[in-house]
Short mmCIF file of C-alpha atoms in Angstrom, two decimals:
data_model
loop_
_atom_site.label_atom_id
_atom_site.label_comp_id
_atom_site.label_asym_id
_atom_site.label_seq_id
_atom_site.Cartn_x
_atom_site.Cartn_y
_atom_site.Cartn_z
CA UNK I 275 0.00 0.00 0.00
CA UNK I 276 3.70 2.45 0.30
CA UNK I 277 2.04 3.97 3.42
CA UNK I 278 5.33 4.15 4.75
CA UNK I 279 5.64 4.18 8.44
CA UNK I 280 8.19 1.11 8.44
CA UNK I 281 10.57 1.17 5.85
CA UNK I 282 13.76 -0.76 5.58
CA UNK I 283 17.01 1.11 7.37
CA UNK I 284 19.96 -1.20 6.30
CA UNK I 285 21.42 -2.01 2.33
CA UNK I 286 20.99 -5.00 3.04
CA UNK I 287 16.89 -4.64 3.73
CA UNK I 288 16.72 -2.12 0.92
CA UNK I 289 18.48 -4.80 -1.23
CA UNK I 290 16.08 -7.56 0.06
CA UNK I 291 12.87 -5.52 -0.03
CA UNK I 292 13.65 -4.85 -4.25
CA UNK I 293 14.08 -8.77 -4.30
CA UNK I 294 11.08 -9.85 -2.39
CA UNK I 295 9.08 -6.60 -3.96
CA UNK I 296 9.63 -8.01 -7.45
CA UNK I 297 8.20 -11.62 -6.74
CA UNK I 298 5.40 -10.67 -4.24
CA UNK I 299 4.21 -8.28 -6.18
CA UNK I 300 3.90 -10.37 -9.50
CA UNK I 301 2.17 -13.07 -7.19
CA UNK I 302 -0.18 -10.30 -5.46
CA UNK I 303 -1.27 -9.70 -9.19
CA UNK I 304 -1.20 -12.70 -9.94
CA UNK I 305 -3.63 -13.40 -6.71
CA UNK I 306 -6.15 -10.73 -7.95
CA UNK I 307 -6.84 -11.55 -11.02
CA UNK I 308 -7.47 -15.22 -9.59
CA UNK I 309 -10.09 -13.41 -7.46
CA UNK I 310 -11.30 -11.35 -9.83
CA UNK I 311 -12.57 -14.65 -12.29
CA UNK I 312 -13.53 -16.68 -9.14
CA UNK I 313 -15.43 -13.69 -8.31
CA UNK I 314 -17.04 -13.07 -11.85
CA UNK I 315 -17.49 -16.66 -12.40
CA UNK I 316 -18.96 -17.27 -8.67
CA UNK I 317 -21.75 -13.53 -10.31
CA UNK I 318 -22.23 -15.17 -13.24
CA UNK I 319 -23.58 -18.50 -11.89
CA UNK I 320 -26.03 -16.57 -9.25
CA UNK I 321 -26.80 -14.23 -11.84
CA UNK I 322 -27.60 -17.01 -14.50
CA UNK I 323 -29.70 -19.15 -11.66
CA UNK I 324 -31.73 -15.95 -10.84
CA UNK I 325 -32.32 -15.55 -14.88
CA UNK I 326 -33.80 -19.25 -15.31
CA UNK I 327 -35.83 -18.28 -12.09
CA UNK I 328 -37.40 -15.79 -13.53
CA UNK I 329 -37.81 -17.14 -17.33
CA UNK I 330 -39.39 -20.15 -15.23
CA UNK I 331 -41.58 -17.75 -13.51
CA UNK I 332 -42.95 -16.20 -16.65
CA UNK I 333 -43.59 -19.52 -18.07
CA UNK I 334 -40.42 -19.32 -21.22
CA UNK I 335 -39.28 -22.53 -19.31
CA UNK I 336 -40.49 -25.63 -18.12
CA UNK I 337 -40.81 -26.52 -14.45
CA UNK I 338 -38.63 -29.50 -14.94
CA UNK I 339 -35.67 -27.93 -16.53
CA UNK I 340 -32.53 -28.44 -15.65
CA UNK I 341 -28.95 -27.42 -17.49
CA UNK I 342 -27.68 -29.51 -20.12
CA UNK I 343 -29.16 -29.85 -23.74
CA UNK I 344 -29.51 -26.94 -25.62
CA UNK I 345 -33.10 -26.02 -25.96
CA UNK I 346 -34.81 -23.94 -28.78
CA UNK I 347 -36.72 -20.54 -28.46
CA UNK I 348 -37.06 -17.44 -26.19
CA UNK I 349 -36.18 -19.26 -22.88
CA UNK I 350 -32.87 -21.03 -24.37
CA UNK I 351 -29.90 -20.42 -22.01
CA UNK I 352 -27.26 -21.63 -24.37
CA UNK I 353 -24.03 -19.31 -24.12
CA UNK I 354 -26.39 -16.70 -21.95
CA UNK I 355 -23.74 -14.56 -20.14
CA UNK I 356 -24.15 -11.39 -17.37
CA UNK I 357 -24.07 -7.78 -18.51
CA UNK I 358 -20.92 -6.03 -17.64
CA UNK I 359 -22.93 -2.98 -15.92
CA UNK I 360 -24.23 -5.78 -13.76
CA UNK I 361 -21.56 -7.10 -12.83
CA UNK I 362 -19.93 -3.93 -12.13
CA UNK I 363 -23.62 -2.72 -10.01
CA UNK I 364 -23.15 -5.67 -7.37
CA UNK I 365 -19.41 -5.62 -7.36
CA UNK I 366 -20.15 -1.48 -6.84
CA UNK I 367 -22.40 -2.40 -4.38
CA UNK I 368 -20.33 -5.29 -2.04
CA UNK I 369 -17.46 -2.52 -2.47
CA UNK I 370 -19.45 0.13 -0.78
CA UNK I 371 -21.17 -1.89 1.73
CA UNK I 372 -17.53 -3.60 2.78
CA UNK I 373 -16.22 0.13 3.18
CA UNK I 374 -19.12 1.01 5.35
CA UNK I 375 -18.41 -1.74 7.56
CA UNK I 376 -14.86 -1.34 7.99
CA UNK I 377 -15.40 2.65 8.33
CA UNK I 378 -17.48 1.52 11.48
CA UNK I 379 -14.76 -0.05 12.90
CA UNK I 380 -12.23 2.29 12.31
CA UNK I 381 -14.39 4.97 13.52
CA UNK I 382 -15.26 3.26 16.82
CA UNK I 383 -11.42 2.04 17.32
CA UNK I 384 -9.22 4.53 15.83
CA UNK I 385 -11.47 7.60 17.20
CA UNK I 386 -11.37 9.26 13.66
CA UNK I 387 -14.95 10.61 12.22
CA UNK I 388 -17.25 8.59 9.26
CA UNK I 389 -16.51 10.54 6.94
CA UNK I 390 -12.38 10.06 7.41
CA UNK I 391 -12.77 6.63 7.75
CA UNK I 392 -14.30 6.09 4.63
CA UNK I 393 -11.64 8.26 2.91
CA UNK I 394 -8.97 5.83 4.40
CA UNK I 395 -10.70 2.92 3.22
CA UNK I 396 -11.37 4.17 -0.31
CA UNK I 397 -7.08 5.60 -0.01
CA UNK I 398 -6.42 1.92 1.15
CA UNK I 399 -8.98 -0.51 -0.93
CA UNK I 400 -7.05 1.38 -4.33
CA UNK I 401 -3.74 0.95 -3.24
CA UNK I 402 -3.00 4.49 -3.12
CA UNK I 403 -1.33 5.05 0.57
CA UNK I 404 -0.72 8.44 0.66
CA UNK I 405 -0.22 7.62 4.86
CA UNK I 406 -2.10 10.41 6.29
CA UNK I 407 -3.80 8.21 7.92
CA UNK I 408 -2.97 4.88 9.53
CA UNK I 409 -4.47 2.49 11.13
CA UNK I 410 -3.09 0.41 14.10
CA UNK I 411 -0.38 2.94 15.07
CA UNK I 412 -1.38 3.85 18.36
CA UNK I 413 0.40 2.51 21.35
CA UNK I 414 -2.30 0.22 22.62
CA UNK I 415 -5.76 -0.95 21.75
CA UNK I 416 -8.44 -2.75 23.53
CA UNK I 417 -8.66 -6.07 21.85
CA UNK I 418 -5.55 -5.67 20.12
CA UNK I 419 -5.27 -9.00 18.57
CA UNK I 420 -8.79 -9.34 17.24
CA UNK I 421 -8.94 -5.56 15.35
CA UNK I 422 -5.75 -6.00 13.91
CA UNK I 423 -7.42 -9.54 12.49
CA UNK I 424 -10.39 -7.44 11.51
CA UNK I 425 -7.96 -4.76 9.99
CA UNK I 426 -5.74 -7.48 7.53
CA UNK I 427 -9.88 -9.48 6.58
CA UNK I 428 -10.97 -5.73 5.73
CA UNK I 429 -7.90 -4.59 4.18
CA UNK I 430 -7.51 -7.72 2.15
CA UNK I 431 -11.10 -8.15 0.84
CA UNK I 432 -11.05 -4.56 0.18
CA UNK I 433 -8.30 -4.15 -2.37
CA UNK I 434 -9.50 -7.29 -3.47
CA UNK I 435 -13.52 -5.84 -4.46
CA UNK I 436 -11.83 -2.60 -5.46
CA UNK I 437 -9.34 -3.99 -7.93
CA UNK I 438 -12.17 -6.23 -9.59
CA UNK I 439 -14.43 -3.31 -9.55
CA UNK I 440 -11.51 -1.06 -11.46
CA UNK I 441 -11.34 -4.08 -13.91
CA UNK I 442 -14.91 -3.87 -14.75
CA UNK I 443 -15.19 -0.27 -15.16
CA UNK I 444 -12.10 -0.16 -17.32
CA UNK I 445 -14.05 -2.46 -19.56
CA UNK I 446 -17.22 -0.18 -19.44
CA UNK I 447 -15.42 3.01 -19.92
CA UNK I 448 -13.86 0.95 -23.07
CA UNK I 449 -16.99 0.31 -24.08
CA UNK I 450 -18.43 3.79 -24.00
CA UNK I 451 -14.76 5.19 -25.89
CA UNK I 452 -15.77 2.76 -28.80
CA UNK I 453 -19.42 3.82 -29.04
CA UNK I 454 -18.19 7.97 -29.17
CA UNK I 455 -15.78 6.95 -31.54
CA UNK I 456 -18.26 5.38 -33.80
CA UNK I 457 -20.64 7.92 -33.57
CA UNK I 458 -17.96 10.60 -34.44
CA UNK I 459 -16.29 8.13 -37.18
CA UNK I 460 -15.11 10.00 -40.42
CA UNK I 461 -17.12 12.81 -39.57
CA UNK I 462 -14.24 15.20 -39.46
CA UNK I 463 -12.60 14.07 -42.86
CA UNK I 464 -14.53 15.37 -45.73
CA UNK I 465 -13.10 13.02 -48.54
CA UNK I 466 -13.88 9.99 -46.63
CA UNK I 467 -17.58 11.58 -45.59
CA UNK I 468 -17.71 12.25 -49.81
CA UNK I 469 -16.41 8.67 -50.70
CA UNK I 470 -19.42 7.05 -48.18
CA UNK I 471 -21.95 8.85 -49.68
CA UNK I 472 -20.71 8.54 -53.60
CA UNK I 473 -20.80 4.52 -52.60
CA UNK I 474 -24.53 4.63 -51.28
CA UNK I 475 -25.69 5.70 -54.73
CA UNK I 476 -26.29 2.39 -56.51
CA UNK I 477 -26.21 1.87 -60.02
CA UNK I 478 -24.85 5.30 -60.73
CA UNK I 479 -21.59 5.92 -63.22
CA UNK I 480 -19.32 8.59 -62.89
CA UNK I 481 -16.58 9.49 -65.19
CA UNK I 482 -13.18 7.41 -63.60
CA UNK I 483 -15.60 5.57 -61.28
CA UNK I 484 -14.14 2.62 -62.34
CA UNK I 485 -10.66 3.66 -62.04
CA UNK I 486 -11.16 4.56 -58.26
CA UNK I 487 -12.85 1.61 -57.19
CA UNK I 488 -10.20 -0.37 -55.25
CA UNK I 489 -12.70 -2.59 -53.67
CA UNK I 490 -13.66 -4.55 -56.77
CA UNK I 491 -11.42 -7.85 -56.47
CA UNK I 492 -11.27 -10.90 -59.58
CA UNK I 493 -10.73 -14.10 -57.84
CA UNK I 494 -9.33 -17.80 -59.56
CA UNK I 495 -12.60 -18.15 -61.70
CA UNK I 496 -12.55 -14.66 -62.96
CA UNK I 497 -15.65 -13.36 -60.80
CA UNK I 498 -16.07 -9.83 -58.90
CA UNK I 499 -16.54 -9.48 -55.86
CA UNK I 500 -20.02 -7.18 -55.85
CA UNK I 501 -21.58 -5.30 -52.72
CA UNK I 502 -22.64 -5.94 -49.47
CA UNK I 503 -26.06 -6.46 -50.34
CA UNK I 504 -25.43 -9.22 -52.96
CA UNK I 505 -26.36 -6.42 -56.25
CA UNK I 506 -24.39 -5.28 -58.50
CA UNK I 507 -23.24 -1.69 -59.29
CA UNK I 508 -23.19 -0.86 -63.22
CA UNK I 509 -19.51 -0.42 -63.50
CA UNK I 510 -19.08 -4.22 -62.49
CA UNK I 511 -18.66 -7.36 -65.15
CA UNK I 512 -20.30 -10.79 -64.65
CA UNK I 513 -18.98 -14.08 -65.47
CA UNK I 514 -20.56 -16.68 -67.96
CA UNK I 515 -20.37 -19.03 -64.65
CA UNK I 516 -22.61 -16.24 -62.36
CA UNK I 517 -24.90 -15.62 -64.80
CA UNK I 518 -25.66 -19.37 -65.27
CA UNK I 519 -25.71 -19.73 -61.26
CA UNK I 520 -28.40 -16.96 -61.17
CA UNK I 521 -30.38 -18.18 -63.78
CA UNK I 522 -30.41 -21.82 -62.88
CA UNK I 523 -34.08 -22.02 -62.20
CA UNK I 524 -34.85 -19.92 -65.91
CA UNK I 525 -32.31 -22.14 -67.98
CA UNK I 526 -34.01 -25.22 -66.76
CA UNK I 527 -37.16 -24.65 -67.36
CA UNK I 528 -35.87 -23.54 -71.24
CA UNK I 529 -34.55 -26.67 -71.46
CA UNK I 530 -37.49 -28.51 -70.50
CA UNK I 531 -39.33 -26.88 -72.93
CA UNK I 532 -36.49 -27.32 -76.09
CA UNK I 533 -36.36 -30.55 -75.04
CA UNK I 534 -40.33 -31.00 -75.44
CA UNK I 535 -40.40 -28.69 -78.54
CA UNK I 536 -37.51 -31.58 -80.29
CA UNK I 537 -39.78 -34.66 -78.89
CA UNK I 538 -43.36 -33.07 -80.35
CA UNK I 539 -45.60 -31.67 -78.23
CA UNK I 540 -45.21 -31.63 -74.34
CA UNK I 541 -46.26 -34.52 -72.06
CA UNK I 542 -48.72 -32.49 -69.89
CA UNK I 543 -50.33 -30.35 -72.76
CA UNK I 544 -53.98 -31.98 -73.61
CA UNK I 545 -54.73 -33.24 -77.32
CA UNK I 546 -56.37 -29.90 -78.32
CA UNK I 547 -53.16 -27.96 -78.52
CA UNK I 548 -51.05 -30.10 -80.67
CA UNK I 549 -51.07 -29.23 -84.10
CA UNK I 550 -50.28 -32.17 -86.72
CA UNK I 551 -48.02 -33.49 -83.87
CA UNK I 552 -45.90 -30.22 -83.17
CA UNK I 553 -46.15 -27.39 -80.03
CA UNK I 554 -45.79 -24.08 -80.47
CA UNK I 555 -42.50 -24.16 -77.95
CA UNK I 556 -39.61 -21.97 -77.48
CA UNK I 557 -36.53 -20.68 -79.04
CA UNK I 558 -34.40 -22.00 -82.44
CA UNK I 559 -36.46 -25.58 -82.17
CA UNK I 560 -39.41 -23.68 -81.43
CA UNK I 561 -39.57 -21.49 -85.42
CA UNK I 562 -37.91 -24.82 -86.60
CA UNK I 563 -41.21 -26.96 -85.34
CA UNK I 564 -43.61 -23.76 -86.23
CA UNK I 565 -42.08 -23.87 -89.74
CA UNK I 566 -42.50 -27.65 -90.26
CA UNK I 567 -45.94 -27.45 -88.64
CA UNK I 568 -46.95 -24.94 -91.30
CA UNK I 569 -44.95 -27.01 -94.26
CA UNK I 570 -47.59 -29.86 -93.28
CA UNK I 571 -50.04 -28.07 -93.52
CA UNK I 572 -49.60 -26.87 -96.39
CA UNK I 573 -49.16 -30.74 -97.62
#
């Protein structure tokens, strides 16, 4: 905590306390971040228990269910996870109501007012130690042993809740930088605020247009890569192979037809329509059959 009333005198303390510093430090770290995912973890099941609770309550989930198989719909608690603002709420709230508790104690042992007391938790809890304030340093106390128990449980828990908490709101405050930075994206360049809005008119040509377009890509088969939305702007080419892909459905029901047209007369067509044996039909077979049909007739 560096609150400094006992510091080391000798070389050869100043020498060990560098030493020691280095490795109980790194394992003090080490330490809270172990508390800090036994602590979200330990959240995240009561929080997750008190959400099936109340899906069960509203009828989204059957009486009878218990974790395991996935399940389908509303009530499905498949890869459900906490909100970080709750998280941070309770862990805001166990921080408070631990500094309360120990500002009690100080208050009624060390003889300083509420108010002071909770500034030398909240100066304690973060690890800052400016030392203004100490606790244990008088000459006696009444229970000695047991407050300076109480004193290393509340200091420990403390910096504990208060380092998690910092952890979470570092993530929210990250959170909030990203969504102003979002909101504010590009706004301040004009060329890239001119380039978004030249890209959202579709299907319009300007002169060089296809010059500037770096985003149009040929892969091995010779396609291009169109737009987000699956259309294509006017400046782009299509491949023999796309345009038979997206007219798969059209091409097969031509070749149905050409392939009814060279027989005769289609299968499902009644009696009435065929004319000396030959449909009316389609495409190159189609004049072909509607020539011969008349050349028949004729005979």
């Amino acid at each position: 905590l560096g609150f400094g009333m006992t510091t080391p005198a000798t070389v050869a303390g100043k020498v060990f306390l560098i030493v020691y510093g280095l490795f109980g430090c790194a394992g003090t770290i080490l330490f809270f971040n172990l508390f800090l995912e036994r602590i979200i973890s330990l959240l995240a099941f009561i929080m997750k228990a008190c959400h099936e609770r109340q899906l069960r309550r509203s009828g989204l989930l059957p009486p009878n269910f218990r974790r395991g198989p996935a399940m389908s719909g509303v009530g499905s608690l498949v890869g459900w996870k906490p909100s970080v603002y709750h998280v941070m709420l309770i862990l805001g709230i166990f921080a408070i109501t631990l500094s309360c508790c120990a500002s009690a104690m100080y208050t009624a042992v060390e003889g300083w007012n509420y108010v002071d007391s909770l500034y030398y938790c909240f100066v304690t809890f973060s690890t800052i130690g400016f030392g203004d304030l100490v606790s244990s340093q008088n000459a006696a106390y009444q229970n000695q042993g047991l407050y300076r128990f109480g004193n290393f449980i509340f200091i420990l828990m403390g910096v504990c809740c208060i380092y998690s908490l910092f952890n979470v709101i570092s993530i929210v405050i990250k959170q909030v930088l990203n969504w102003v930075l979002k909101k504010f994206e590009c706004r301040c360049c004009p060329k890239c605020h001119k380039s978004s809005a030249r890209l959202g008119r579709r299907n319009a040509i300007t002169p060089g247009a296809r010059l500037r377009r770096h985003n149009i890509s040929m892969d091995a088969d010779g396609q291009y890569d169109s737009d987000t939305d699956g259309r294509r702007l006017s400046g782009e080419m299509i491949s023999m192979r796309e345009l038979t892909a997206s007219n798969k459905v059209s091409l097969a029901i031509l070749q149905k037809q050409l392939s009814e047209t060279a027989n005769g007369y289609p299968r499902n067509v009644c009696i009435n329509t065929r004319q000396n044996g030959f449909s009316a039909g389609v495409g190159a077979l189609a004049i072909m059959n509607n020539r011969l049909a008349e050349t028949s007739d004729s005979r």
